[in-house]
Short mmCIF file of C-alpha atoms (C1' of nucleotides) in Angstrom, two decimals:
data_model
loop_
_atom_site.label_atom_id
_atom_site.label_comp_id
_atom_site.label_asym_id
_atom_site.label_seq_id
_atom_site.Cartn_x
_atom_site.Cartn_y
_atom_site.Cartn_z
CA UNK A 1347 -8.92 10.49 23.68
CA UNK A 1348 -9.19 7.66 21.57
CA UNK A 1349 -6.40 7.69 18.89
CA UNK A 1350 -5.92 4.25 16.87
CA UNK A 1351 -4.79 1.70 19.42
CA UNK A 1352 -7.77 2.80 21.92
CA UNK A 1353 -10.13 2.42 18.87
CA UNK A 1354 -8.52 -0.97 18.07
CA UNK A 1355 -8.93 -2.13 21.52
CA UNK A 1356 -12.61 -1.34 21.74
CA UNK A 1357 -12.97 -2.90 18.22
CA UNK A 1358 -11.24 -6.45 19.64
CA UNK A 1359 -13.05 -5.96 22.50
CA UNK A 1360 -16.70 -5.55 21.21
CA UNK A 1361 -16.60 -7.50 18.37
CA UNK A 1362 -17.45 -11.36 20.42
CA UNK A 1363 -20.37 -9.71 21.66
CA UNK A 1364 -22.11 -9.02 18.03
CA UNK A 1365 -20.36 -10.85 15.78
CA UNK A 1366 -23.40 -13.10 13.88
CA UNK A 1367 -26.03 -11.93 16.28
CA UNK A 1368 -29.30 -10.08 14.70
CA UNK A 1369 -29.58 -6.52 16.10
CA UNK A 1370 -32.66 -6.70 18.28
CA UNK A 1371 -32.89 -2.65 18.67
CA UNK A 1372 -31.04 0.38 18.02
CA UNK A 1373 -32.47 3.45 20.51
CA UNK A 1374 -30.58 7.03 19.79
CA UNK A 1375 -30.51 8.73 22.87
CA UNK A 1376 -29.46 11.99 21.42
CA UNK A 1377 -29.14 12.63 17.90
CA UNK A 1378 -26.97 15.58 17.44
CA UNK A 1379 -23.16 14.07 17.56
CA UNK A 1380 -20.95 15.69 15.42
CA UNK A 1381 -23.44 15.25 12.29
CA UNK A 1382 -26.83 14.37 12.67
CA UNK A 1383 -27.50 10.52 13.05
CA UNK A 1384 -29.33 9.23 9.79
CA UNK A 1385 -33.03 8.88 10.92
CA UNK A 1386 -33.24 5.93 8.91
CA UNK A 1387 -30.95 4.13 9.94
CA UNK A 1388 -32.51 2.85 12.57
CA UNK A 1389 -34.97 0.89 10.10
CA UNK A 1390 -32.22 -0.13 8.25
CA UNK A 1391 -30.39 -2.20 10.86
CA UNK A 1392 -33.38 -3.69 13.00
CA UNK A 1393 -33.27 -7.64 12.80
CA UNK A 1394 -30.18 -7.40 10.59
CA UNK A 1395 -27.00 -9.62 11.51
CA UNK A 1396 -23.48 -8.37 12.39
CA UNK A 1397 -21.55 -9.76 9.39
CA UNK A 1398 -18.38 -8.36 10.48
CA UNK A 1399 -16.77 -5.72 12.98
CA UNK A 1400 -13.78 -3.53 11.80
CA UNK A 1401 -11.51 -0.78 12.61
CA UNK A 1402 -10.46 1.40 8.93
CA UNK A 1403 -8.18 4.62 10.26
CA UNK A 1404 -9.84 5.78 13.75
CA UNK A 1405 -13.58 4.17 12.35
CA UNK A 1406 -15.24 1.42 13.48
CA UNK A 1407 -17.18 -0.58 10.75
CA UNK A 1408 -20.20 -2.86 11.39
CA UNK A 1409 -21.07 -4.36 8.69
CA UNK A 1410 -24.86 -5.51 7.94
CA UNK A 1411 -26.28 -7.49 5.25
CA UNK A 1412 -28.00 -3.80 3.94
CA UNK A 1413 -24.99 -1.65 4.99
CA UNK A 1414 -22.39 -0.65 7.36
CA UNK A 1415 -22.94 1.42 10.40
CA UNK A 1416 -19.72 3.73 11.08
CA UNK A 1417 -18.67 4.94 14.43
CA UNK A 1418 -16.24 7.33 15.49
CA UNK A 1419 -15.41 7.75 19.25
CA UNK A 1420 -14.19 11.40 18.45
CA UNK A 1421 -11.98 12.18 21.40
CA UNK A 1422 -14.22 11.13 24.56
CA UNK A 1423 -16.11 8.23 22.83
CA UNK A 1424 -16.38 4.89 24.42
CA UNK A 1425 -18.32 1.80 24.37
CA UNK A 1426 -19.28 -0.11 27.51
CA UNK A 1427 -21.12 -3.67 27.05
CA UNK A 1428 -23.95 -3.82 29.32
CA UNK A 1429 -26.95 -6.39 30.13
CA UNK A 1430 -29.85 -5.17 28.19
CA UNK A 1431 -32.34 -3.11 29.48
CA UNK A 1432 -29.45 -1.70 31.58
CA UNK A 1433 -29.47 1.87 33.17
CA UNK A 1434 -28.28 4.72 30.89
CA UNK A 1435 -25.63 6.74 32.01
CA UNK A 1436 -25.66 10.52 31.46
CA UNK A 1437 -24.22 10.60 27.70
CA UNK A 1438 -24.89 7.59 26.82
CA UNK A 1439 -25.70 8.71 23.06
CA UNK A 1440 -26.49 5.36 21.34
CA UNK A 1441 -27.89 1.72 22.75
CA UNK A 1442 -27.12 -1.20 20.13
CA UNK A 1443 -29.48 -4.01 21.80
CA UNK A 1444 -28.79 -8.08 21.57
CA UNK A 1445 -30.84 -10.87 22.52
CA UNK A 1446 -28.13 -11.04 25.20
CA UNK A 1447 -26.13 -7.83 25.74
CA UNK A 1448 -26.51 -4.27 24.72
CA UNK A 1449 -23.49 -1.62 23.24
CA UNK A 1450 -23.71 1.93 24.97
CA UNK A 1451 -22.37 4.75 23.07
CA UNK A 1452 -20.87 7.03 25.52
CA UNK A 1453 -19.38 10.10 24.19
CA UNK A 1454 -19.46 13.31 26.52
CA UNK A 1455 -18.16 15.76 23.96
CA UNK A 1456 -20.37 14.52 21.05
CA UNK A 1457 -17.13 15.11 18.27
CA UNK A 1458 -17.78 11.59 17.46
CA UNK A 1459 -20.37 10.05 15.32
CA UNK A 1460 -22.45 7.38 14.01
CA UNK A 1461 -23.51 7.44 9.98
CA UNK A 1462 -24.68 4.87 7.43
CA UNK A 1463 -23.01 3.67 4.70
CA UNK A 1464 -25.14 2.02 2.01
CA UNK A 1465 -23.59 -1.54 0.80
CA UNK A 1466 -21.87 -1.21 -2.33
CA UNK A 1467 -20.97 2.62 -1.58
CA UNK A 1468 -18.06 4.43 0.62
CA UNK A 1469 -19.01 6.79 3.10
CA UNK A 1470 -17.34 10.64 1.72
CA UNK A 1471 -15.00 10.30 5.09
CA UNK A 1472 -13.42 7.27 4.18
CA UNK A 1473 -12.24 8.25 0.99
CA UNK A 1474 -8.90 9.93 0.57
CA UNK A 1475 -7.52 7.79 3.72
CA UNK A 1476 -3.87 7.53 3.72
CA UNK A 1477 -2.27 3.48 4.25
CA UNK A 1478 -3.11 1.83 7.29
CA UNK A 1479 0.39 1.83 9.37
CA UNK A 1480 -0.01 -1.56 10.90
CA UNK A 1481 -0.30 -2.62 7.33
CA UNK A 1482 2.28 -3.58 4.01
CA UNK A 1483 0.88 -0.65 2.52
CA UNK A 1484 3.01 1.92 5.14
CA UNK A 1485 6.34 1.60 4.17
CA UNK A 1486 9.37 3.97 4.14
CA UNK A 1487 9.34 4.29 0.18
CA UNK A 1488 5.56 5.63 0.27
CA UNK A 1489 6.49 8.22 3.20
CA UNK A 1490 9.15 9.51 1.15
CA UNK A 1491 7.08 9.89 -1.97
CA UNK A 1492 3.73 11.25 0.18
CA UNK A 1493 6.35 13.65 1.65
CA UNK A 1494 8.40 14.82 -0.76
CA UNK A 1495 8.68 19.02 -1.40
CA UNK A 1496 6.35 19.27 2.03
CA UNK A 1497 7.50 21.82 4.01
CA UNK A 1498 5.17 21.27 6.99
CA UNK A 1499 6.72 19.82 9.85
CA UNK A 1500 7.02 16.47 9.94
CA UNK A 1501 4.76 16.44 12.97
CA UNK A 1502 1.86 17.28 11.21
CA UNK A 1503 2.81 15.34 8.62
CA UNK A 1504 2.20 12.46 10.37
CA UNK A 1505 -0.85 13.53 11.96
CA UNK A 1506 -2.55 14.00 8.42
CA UNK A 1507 -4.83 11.22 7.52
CA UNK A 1508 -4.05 11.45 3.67
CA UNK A 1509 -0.48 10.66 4.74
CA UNK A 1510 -0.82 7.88 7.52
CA UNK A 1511 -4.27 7.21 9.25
CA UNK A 1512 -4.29 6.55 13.40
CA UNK A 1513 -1.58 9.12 13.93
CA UNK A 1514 -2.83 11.43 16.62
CA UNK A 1515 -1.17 13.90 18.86
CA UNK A 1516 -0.02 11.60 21.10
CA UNK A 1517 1.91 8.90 19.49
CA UNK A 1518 3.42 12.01 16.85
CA UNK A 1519 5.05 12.75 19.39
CA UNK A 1520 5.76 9.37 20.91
CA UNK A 1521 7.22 8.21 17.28
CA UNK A 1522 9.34 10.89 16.81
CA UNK A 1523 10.88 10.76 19.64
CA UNK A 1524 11.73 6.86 19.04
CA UNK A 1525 13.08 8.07 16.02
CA UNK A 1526 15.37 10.84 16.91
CA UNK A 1527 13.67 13.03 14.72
CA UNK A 1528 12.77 16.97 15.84
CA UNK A 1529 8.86 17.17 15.34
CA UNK A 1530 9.96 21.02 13.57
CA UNK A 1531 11.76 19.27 10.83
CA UNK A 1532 10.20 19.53 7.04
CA UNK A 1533 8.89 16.49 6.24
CA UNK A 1534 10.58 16.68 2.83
CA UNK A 1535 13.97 17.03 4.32
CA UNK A 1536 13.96 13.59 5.80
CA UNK A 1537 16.89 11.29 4.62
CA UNK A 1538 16.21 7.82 3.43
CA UNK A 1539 17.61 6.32 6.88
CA UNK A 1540 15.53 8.77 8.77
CA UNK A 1541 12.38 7.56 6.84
CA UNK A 1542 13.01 4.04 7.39
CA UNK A 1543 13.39 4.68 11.34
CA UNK A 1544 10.20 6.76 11.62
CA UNK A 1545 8.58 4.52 9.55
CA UNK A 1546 9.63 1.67 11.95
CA UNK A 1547 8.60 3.86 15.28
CA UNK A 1548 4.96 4.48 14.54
CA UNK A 1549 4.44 1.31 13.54
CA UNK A 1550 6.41 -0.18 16.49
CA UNK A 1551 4.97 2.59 19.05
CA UNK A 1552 1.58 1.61 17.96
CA UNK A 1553 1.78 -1.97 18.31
CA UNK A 1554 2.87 -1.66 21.70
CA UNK A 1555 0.04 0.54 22.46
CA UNK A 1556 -2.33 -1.89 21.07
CA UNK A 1557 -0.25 -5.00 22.85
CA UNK A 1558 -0.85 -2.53 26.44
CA UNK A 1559 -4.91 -2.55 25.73
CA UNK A 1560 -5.04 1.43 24.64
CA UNK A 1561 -3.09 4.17 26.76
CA UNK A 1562 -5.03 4.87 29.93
CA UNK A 1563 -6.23 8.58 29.88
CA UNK A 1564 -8.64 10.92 30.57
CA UNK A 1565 -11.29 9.38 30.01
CA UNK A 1566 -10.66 6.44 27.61
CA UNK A 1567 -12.02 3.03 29.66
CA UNK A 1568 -12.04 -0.61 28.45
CA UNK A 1569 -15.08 -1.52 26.59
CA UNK A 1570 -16.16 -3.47 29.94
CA UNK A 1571 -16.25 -0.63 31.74
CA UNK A 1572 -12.74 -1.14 33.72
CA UNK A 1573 -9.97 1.22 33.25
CA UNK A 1574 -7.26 0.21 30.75
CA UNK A 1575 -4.82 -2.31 32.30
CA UNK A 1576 -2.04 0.14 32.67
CA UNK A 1577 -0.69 3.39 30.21
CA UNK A 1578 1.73 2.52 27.91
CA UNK A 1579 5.02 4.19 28.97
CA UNK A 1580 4.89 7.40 27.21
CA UNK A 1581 8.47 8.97 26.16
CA UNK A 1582 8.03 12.14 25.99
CA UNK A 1583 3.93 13.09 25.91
CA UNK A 1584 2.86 14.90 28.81
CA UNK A 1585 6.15 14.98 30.19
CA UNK A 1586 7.45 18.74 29.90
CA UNK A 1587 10.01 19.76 31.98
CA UNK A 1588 11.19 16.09 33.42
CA UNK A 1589 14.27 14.05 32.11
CA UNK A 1590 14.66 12.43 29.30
CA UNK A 1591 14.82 8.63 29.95
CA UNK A 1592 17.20 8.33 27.27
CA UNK A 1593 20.05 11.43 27.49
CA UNK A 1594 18.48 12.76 30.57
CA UNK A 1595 18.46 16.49 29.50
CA UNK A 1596 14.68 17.79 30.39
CA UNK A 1597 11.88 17.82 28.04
CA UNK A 1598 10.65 20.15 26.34
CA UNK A 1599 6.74 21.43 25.24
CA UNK A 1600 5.04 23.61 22.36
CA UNK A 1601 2.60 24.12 20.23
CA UNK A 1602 2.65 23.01 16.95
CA UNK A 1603 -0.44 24.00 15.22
CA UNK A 1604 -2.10 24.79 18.07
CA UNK A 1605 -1.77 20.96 19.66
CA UNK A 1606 0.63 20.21 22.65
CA UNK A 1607 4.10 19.05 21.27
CA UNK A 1608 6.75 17.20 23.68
CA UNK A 1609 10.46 16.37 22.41
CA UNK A 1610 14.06 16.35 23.47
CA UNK A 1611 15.69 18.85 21.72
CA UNK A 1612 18.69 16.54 22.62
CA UNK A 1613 17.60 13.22 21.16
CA UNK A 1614 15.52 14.62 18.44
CA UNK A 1615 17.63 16.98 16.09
"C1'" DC B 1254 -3.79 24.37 -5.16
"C1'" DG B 1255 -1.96 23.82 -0.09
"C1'" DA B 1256 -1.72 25.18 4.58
"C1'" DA B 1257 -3.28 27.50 8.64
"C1'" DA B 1258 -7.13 28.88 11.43
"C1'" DC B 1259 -11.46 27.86 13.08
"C1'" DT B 1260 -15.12 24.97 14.79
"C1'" DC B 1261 -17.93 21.66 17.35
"C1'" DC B 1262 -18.50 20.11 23.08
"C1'" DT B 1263 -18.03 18.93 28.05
"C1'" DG B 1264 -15.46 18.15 32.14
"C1'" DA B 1265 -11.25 18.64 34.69
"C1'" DG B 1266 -8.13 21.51 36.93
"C1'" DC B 1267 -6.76 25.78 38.45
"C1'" DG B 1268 -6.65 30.50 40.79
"C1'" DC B 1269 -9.07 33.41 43.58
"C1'" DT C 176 -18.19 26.31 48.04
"C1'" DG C 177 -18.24 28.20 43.79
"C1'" DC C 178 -17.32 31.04 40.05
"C1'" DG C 179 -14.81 31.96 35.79
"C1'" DC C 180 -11.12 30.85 33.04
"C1'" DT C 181 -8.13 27.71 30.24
"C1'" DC C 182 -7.18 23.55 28.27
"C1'" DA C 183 -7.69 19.05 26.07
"C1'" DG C 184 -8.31 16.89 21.60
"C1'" DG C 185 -10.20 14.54 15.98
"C1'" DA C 186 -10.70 16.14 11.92
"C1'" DG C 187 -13.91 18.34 8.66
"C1'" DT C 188 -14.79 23.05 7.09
"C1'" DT C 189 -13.64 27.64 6.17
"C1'" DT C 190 -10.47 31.12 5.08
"C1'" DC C 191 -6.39 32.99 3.22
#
DNA sequence: CGAAACTCCTGAGCGC
DNA sequence: TGCGCTCAGGAGTTTC
């Protein structure tokens, strides 16, 4: 379940491979992920070179001379770098070829995607994106201005791409609990000092996700095919009903709009 | 207008 | 061994 420090690993980790290399092919396995795959876009990409390769919110941008491709891993996407000419695996969706190496798409669930984005335009589903949070732009003054007189919980808040992008179940969770903050609470009600600490956890909780190579679950791999390096230590995700590391009381689980929630209803008030 | 519910899909895990 | 059920989860779309 790819949320932004899984996506940024796989960015990091395929970019070497295509960076400045001419696309020799690009084979769609399949064609029905989430939305259709552009038909054209396969003409549009053959022979071009990899100018650059990105991550923008949970996206991964390759850019061409004629365009950028856009990939989403949805929640079971991964990308495995293979020799080319290499066997497919059963949902492997997409093959981006090299001269010396070849991309598979591998998405069992098909909620990800891959579209086009003409150069010089910006694909509808980039638009409207809230600051990055490893960047200057997500700062405690813009959470309290994006939040204020929002009575959702603060939980979704976060998870809200207009708000913050990269924010997905699991490190909501993770970052409130770092910050002592009760994933129930309006997000409009937060104090100043209680911005500047959640503020400070998502980006810090992120980072360290990033620094661990993506949090090991499911079935998120490395890009080379090997299983993350290790989880990152999760808090309070997936941990209902054991102690608290911090106060020791037991943790607790609900549903917050339908997605698993984990807190300490003694740490987080 | 905002917010909640619904939707797509497959595989894992469980009870029987 | 296998069936049927539930759940997981990103995020756009639909509904209220």
């Amino acid at each position: 379940m790819p949320e932004l420090p899984e996506v940024e690993t796989t960015c990091r980790a395929i970019r070497p491979y295509m960076l400045g290399k001419p696309i020799a092919a690009l084979l769609c396995r399949r064609y029905d992920l989430r939305w259709p795959i552009p038909k054209d876009m396969t003409h549009n990409v053959a022979d071009s070179v990899v100018k650059s390769v990105q991550r923008r919110s949970k996206y991964i941008l390759i850019e061409l001379s004629s365009g950028t491709m856009l990939v989403h891993l949805g929640m079971s996407g991964t990308i495995r770098i293979e020799k080319p000419g290499a066997a497919y695996r059963k949902h492997d969706h997409v093959v981006l070829t090299f001269a010396d190496c070849a991309l598979h798409y591998h998405d069992p669930r098909r909620f990800g995607c891959w579209l086009w984005q003409p150069r010089g335009t910006v694909h509808k589903l980039l638009q409207n994106l809230g600051p990055e949070p490893l960047s200057a732009h997500w700062t405690a003054r813009h959470m309290r201005e994006a939040a204020r007189q929002k009575n959702m919980p603060v939980k979704q808040w976060l998870m809200d791409a207009k708000n913050v992008v990269g924010v997905g179940n699991i490190y909501a969770s993770e970052s409130l609990f770092i910050a002592g903050i009760h994933p129930q609470t309006p997000a409009g009600q937060l104090s100043w000092p209680r911005c500047l600490r959640l503020n400070r956890a998502v980006r810090c909780v992120l980072q360290k996700a990033i620094q661990a190579g993506g949090t090991t679950l499911k079935d998120f791999r490395q890009s080379d095919g090997e299983p993350g390096y290790f989880a990152v230590d999760l808090k309070v995700y997936g941990r209902q009903d054991k102690t608290c590391h911090r106060c020791g009381s037991l943790i607790k689980h609900c549903a917050m709009a339908g997605r698993a929630t984990y807190y300490c209803d003694t740490c987080q008030r």
